[in-house]
Structures are given as structure tokens and as C-alpha cells.
Short mmCIF file of C-alpha atoms and ligand atoms in Angstrom, two decimals:
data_model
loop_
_atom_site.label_atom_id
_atom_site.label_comp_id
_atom_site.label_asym_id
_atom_site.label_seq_id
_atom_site.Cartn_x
_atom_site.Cartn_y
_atom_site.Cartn_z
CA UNK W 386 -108.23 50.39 49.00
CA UNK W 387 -105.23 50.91 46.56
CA UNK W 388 -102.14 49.37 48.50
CA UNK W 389 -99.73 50.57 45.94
CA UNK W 390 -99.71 54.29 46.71
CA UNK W 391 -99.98 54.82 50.16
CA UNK W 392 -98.12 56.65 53.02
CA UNK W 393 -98.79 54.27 56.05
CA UNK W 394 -98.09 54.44 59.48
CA UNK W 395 -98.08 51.24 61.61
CA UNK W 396 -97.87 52.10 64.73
CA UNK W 397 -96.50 48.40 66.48
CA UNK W 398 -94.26 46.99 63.47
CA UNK W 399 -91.37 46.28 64.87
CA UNK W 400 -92.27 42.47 64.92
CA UNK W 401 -94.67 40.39 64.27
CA UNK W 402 -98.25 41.23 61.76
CA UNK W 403 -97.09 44.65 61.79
CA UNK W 404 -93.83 43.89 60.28
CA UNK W 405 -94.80 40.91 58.15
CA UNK W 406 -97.59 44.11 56.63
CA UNK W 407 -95.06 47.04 56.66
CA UNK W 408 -92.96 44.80 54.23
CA UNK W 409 -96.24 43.99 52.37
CA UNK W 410 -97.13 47.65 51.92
CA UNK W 411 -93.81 48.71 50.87
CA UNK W 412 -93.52 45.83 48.15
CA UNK W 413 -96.92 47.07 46.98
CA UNK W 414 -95.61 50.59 46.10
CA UNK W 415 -96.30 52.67 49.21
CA UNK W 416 -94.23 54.21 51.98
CA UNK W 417 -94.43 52.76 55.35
CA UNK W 418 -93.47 54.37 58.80
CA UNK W 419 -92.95 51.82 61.46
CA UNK W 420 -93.43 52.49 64.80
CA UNK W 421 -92.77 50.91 68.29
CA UNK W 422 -90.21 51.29 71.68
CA UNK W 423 -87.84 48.71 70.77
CA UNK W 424 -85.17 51.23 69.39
CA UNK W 425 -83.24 48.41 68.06
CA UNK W 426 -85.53 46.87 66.17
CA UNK W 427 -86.23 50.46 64.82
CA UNK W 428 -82.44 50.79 63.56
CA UNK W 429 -82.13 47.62 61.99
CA UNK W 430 -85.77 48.75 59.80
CA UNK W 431 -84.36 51.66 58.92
CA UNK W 432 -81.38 50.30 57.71
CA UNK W 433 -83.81 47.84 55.32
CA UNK W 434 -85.51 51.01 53.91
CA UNK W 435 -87.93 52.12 56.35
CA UNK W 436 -88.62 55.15 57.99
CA UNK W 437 -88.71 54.70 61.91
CA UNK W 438 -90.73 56.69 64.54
CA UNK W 439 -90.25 55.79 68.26
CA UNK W 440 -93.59 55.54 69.83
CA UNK W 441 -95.01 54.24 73.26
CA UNK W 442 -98.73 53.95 73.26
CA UNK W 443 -99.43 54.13 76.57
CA UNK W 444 -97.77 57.75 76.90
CA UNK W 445 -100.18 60.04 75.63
CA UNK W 446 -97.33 63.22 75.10
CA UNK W 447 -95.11 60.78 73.40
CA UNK W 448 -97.91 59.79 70.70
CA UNK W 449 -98.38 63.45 70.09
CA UNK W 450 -94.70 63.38 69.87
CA UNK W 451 -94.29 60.47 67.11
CA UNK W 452 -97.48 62.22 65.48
CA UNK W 453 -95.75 65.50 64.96
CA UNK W 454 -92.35 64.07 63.62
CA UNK W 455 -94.08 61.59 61.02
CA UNK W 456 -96.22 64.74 59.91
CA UNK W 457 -93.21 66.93 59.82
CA UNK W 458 -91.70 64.06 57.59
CA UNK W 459 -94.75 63.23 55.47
CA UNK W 460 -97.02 65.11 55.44
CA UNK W 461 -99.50 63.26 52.85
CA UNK W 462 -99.79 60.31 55.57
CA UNK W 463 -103.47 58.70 54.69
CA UNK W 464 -103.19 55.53 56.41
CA UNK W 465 -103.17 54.52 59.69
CA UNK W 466 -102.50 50.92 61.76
CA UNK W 467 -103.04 50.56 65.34
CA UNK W 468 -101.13 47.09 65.55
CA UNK W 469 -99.59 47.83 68.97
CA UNK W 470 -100.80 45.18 71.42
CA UNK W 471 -99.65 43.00 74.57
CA UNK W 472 -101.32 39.28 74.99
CA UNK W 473 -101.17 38.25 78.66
CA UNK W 474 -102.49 35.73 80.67
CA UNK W 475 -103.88 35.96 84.10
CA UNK W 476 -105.66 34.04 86.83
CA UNK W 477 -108.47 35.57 88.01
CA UNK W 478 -108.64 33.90 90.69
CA UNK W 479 -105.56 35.76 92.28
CA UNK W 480 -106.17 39.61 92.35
CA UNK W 481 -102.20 39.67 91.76
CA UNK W 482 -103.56 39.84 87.98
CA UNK W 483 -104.58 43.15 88.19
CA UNK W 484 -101.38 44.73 86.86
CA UNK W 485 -101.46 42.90 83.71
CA UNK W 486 -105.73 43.77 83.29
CA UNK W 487 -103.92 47.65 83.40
CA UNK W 488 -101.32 47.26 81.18
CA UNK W 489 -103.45 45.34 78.40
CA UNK W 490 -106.51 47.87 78.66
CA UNK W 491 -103.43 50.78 78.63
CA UNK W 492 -101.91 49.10 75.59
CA UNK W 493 -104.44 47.41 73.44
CA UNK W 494 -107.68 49.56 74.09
CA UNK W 495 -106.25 53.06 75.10
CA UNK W 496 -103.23 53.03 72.96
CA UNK W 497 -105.98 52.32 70.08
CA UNK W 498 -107.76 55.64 71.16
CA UNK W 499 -104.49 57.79 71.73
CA UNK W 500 -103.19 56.92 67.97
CA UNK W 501 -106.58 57.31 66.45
CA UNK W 502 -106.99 60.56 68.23
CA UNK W 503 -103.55 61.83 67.90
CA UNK W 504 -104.17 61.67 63.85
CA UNK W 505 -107.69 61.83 63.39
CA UNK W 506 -107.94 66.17 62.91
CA UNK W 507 -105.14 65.64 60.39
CA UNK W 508 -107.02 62.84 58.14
CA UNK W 509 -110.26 65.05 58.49
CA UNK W 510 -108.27 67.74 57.58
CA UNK W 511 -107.03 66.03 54.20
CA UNK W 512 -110.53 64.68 53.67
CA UNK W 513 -109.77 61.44 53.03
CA UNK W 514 -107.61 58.63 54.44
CA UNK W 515 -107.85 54.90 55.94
CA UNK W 516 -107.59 53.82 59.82
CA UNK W 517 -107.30 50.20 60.28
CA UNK W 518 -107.79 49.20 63.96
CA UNK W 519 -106.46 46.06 65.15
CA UNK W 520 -108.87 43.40 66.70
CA UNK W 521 -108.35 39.54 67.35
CA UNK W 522 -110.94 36.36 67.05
CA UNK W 523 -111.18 36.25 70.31
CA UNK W 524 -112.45 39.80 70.63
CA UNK W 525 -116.13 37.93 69.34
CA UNK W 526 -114.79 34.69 71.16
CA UNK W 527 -113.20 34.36 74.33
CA UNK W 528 -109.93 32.76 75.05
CA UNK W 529 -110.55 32.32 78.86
CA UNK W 530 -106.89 32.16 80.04
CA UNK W 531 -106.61 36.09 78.49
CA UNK W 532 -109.48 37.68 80.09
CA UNK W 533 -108.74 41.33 79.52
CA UNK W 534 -106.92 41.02 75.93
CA UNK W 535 -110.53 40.06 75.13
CA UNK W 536 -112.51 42.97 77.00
CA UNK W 537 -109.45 44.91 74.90
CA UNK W 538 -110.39 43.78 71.59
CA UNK W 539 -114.01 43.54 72.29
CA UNK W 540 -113.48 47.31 73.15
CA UNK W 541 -111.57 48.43 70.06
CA UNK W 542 -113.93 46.39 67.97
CA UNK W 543 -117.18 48.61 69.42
CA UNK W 544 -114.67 51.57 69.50
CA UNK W 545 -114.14 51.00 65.82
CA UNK W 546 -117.55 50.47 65.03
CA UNK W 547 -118.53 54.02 66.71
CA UNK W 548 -115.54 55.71 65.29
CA UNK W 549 -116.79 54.94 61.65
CA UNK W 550 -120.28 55.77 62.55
CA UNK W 551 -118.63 59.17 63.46
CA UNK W 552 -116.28 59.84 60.73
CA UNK W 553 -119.03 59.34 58.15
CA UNK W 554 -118.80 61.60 55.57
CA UNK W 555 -115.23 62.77 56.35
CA UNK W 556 -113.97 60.86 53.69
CA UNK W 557 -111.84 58.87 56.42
CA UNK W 558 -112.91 54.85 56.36
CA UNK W 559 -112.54 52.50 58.99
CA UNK W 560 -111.71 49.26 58.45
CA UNK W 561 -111.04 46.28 61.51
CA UNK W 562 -108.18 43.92 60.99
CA UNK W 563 -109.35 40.60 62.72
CA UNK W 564 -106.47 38.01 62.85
CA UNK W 565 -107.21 34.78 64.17
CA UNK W 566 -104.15 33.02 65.94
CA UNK W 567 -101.02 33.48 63.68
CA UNK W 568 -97.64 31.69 64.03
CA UNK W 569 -95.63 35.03 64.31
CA UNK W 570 -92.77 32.90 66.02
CA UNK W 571 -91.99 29.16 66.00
CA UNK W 572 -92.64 28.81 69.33
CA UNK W 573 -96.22 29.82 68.31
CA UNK W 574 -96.46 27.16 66.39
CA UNK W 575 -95.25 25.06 68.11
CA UNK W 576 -97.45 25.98 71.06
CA UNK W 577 -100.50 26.09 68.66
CA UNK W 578 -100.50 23.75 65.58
CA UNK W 579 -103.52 25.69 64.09
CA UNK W 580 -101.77 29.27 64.49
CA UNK W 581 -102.00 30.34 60.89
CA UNK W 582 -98.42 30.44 59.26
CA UNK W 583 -97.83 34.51 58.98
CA UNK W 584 -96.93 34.77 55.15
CA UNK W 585 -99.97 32.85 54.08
CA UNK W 586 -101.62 35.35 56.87
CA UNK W 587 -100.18 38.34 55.11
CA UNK W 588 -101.20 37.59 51.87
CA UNK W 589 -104.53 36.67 52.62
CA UNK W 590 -105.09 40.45 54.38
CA UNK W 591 -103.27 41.97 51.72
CA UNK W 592 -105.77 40.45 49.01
CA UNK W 593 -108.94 41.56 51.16
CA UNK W 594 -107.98 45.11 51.58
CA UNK W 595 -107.21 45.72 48.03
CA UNK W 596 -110.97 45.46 47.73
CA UNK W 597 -112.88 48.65 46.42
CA UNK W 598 -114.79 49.55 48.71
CA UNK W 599 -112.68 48.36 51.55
CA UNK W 600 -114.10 46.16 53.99
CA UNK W 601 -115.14 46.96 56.94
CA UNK W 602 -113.49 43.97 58.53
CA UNK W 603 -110.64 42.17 57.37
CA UNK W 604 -111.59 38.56 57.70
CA UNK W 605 -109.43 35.84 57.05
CA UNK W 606 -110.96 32.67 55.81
CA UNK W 607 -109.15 31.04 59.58
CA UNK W 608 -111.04 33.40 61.60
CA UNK W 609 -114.59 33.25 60.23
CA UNK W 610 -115.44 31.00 63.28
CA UNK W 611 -114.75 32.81 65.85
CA UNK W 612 -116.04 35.79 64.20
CA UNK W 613 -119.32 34.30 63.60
CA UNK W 614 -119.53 32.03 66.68
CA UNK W 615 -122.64 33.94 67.93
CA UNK W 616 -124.52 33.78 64.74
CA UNK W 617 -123.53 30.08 64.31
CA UNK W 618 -125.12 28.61 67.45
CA UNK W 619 -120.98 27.11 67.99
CA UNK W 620 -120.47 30.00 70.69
CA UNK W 621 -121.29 27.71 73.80
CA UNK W 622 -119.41 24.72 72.72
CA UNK W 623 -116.66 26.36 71.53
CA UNK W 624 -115.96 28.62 75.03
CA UNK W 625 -116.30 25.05 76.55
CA UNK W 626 -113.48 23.74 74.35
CA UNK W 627 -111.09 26.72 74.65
CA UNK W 628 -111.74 26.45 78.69
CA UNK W 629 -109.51 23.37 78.40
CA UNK W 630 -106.59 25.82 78.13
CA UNK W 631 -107.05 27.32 81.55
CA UNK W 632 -104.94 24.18 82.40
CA UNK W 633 -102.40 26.14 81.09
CA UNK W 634 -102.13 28.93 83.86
CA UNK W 635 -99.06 28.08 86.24
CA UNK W 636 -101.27 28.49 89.25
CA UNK W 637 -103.77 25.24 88.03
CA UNK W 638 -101.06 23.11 87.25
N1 NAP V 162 -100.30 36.80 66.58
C1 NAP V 162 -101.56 36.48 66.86
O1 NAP V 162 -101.90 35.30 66.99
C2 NAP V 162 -102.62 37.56 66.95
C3 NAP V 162 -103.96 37.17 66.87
C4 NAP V 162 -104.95 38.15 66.95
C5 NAP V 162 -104.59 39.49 67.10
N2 NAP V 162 -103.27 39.83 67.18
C6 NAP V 162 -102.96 41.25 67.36
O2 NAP V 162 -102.06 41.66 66.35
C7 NAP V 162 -101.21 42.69 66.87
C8 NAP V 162 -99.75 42.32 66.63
O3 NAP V 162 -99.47 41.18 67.40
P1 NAP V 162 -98.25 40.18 67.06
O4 NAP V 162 -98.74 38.82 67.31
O5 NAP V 162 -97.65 40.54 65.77
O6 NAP V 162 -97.29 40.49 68.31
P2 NAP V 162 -95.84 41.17 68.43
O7 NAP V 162 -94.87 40.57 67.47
O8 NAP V 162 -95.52 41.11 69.88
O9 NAP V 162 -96.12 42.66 67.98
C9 NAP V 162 -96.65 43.59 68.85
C10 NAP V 162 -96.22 44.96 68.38
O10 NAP V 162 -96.81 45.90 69.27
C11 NAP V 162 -95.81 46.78 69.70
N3 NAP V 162 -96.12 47.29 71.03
C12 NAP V 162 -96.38 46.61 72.17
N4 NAP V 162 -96.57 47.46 73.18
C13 NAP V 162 -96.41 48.71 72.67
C14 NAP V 162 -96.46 50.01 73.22
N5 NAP V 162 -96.71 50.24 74.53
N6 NAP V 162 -96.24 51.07 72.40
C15 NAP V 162 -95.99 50.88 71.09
N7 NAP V 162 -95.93 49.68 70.51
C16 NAP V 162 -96.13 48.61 71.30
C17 NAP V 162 -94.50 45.98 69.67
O11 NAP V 162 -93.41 46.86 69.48
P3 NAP V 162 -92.36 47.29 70.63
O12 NAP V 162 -92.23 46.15 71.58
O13 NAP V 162 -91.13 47.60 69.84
O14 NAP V 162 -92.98 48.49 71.25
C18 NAP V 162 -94.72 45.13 68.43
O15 NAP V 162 -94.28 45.82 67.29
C19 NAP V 162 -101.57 42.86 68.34
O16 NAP V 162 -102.50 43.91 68.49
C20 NAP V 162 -102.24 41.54 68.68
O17 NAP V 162 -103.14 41.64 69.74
C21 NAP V 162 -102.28 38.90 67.12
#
């Protein structure tokens, strides 16, 4: 896709990959809406250039809301970014969990659906346009300690796979980011030595999407792995080795 002329909305990039992409896109050439709750976080953006939309994705009027104000403001939007997304652990060996299961299947999988839907008539309606859904390594290989942040991204991954199937011949591509563990704070990497540092990250995703035709996954060199775990015959082994971490949870310390 061509990076340098786009009008992009990321919905989640307050922090983190969204950010580290909405300043990517913008140095590219294109105009970038960033979305998320943290109003703060949305003044300070707009102070560095950005336009801001405040958006929860678990609040299905609200995301019609945000939809109608970026449209109002630009109406050529013809990208897309579901980055919003919560990574919790739970035990599932205490039902206690369950709140967190809701609030990362609200967040990660149905907050996918509510953005996608909110804007999909519009890019159908414009007859071309990019959505990039958000997906993780551990969607194709577990992380046991984060049980339903991997149903989540298993779920937008075959969400995404459908929703292409569906849009063919709209015009509209659909295109899964799939980041592998990235060092978005220090404490990630401290926490996780081989979290990938976020610049290198960036510019790695940045490189792969400016690919004609754009791919239909975004796959850093740091997640091929897990991506292709399955296909490798390494799936077994490495489930076994990332089990070590339930050692982690504060109840099986
Ligand atoms: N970092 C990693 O290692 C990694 C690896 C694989 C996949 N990912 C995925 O990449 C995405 C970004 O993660 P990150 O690591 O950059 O984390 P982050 O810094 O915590 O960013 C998460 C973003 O999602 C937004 N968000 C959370 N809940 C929301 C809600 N209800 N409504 C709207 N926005 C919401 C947050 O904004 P507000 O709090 O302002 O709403 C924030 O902008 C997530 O989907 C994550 O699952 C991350």
C-alpha cells in the first residue's frame, strides 16, 4: 500500500504500536487520527499534530459516535487500524478469572468487530480503502498464562480472514498485523529480554506494508515462529516451553 498519502484512523494509539505507527504514518506523508479513552494522552497528541477522536471500543453507540465525528472531519478516511487491545492474565483454575475472559473478548475480539463494522458501509461506499486488524503470535501460539487474549486473537485472525473473503471485490483489502512480543515499555523488556525493541518493530511493519499488493499478514521476521509453529512440527515443544511461565501467576507462586 502507499503509506505516504493516506488518511488513517488508529483506533488504540494513544500508546504503545499504535502510537509508535501513527508517528510512522504521519512522517510518511499521510494524516493520522488517533483514537483511544485516555483523554490525556489524546491532548498531549493533538498538541504534537494529530487529530484526536475519543473512542471506547467496548461501547457500541460511542464507536458510532467517534465514526461520525472523524467522517464529519475527513471525509476521504481509507484506512483503518483496530490496535485497541487489553493483555491479561488469569488462572483458570479460579473461576474469579472470568471478569477479565469478558473484558478481553469485549475489547480485543468485539471491539475489532464494532470498528470494522462501524466503517465498513463507508469504505464500500468509496470503493476502495485498507483495514488492518490487529493480531498477536500467540493468536497461532499460545501463551498459557493469557488464555483468552489468545481465543481473542485467534478470533480476530479467523474474523479477518472471513471479512476479506467477504469484502472481495469491494475494492476494500484486509491486511493482519501480527506482532510478536514488543518492548513497548522498559519494563517489557526488562520482563522479556526477547520483546522486540519497538522502533526496530516499527520500521520493520512499515517496510512490509509498503508492499504492492499488500500483504495479507504483516509478518515480522521475530514472529515467523510462532506464526508457523503448526506447519513447523515446533508447536508441541514450544507450548511446553512457554508453560514454564504459568509460574508466573500470583496464585502458583
Ligand atoms: N506489545 C506487544 O508485545 C504485543 C504483541 C502482540 C500483539 N500486541 C497487540 O498490539 C496492540 C497494541 O498493544 P500495545 O502493546 O501497544 O499496548 P498498549 O500500549 O497498552 O496499547 C493499547 C492501546 O489500546 C487502547 N485501548 C485499550 N482498551 C481500549 C478500549 N476499550 N477502547 C479503545 N481503546 C482501547 C489503549 O488506549 P486507551 O487506554 O487510551 O483507551 C492503547 O492505545 C494490542 O491489540 C495488543 O494486543 C501487542
Amino acid at each position: 500500500m502507499d503509506i505516504t498519502d493516506r488518511t488513517v484512523f488508529i483506533a488504540g494509539a494513544t500508546s504503545g504500536i499504535g502510537l509508535e505507527l501513527a508517528r510512522r504514518f504521519a512522517a510518511a506523508g499521510s494524516a493520522v487520527i488517533v483514537g483511544g479513552r485516555r483523554t490525556d494522552l489524546l491532548d498531549r497528541l493533538a498538541d504534537e499534530g494529530f487529530a484526536t477522536v475519543p473512542i471506547d471500543v467496548t461501547d457500541g453507540a460511542g464507536v458510532e459516535r467517534a465514526r461520525d465525528a472523524i467522517l464529519e472531519s475527513h471525509p476521504d478516511l481509507d484506512t483503518i487500524v483496530t490496535m485497541s487491545g487489553v493483555m491479561m492474565t488469569e488462572d483458570l483454575r479460579d473461576p474469579g478469572h472470568f471478569g477479565a475472559t469478558e473484558k478481553t473478548i469485549d475489547t480485543n475480539l468485539l471491539g475489532t468487530i464494532r470498528v470494522v463494522d462501524a466503517f465498513t458501509p463507508h469504505l464500500i461506499g468509496r470503493g476502495a480503502g485498507t483495514v488492518i486488524t490487529v493480531t498477536s503470535g500467540i493468536a497461532f501460539l499460545p501463551f498459557p498464562p493469557m488464555p483468552a487474549y489468545a481465543a481473542s486473537k485467534a478470533g480476530v485472525h479467523a474474523y479477518s480472514e472471513a471479512l476479506r473473503a467477504q469484502l472481495d471485490g469491494t475494492g476494500i483489502e484486509v491486511c493482519e498485523l501480527v506482532p510478536p512480543a514488543v518492548a513497548t515499555i522498559p519494563e517489557h523488556a526488562r520482563r522479556n529480554p526477547r520483546a522486540l525493541d519497538l522502533a526496530a518493530f516499527a520500521t520493520e511493519v512499515m517496510d512490509l506494508l509498503r508492499a504492492d499488493p499488500t500483504p495479507r499478514e504483516i509478518l515480522v521476521k521475530g514472529v515467523l515462529m510462532h506464526r508457523w509453529a503448526e506447519r513447523d512440527g515446533t508447536y508441541d515443544e514450544l507450548v511446553a516451553q512457554r508453560s514454564q511461565t504459568l509460574a508466573m501467576l500470583p496464585g502458583r507462586q
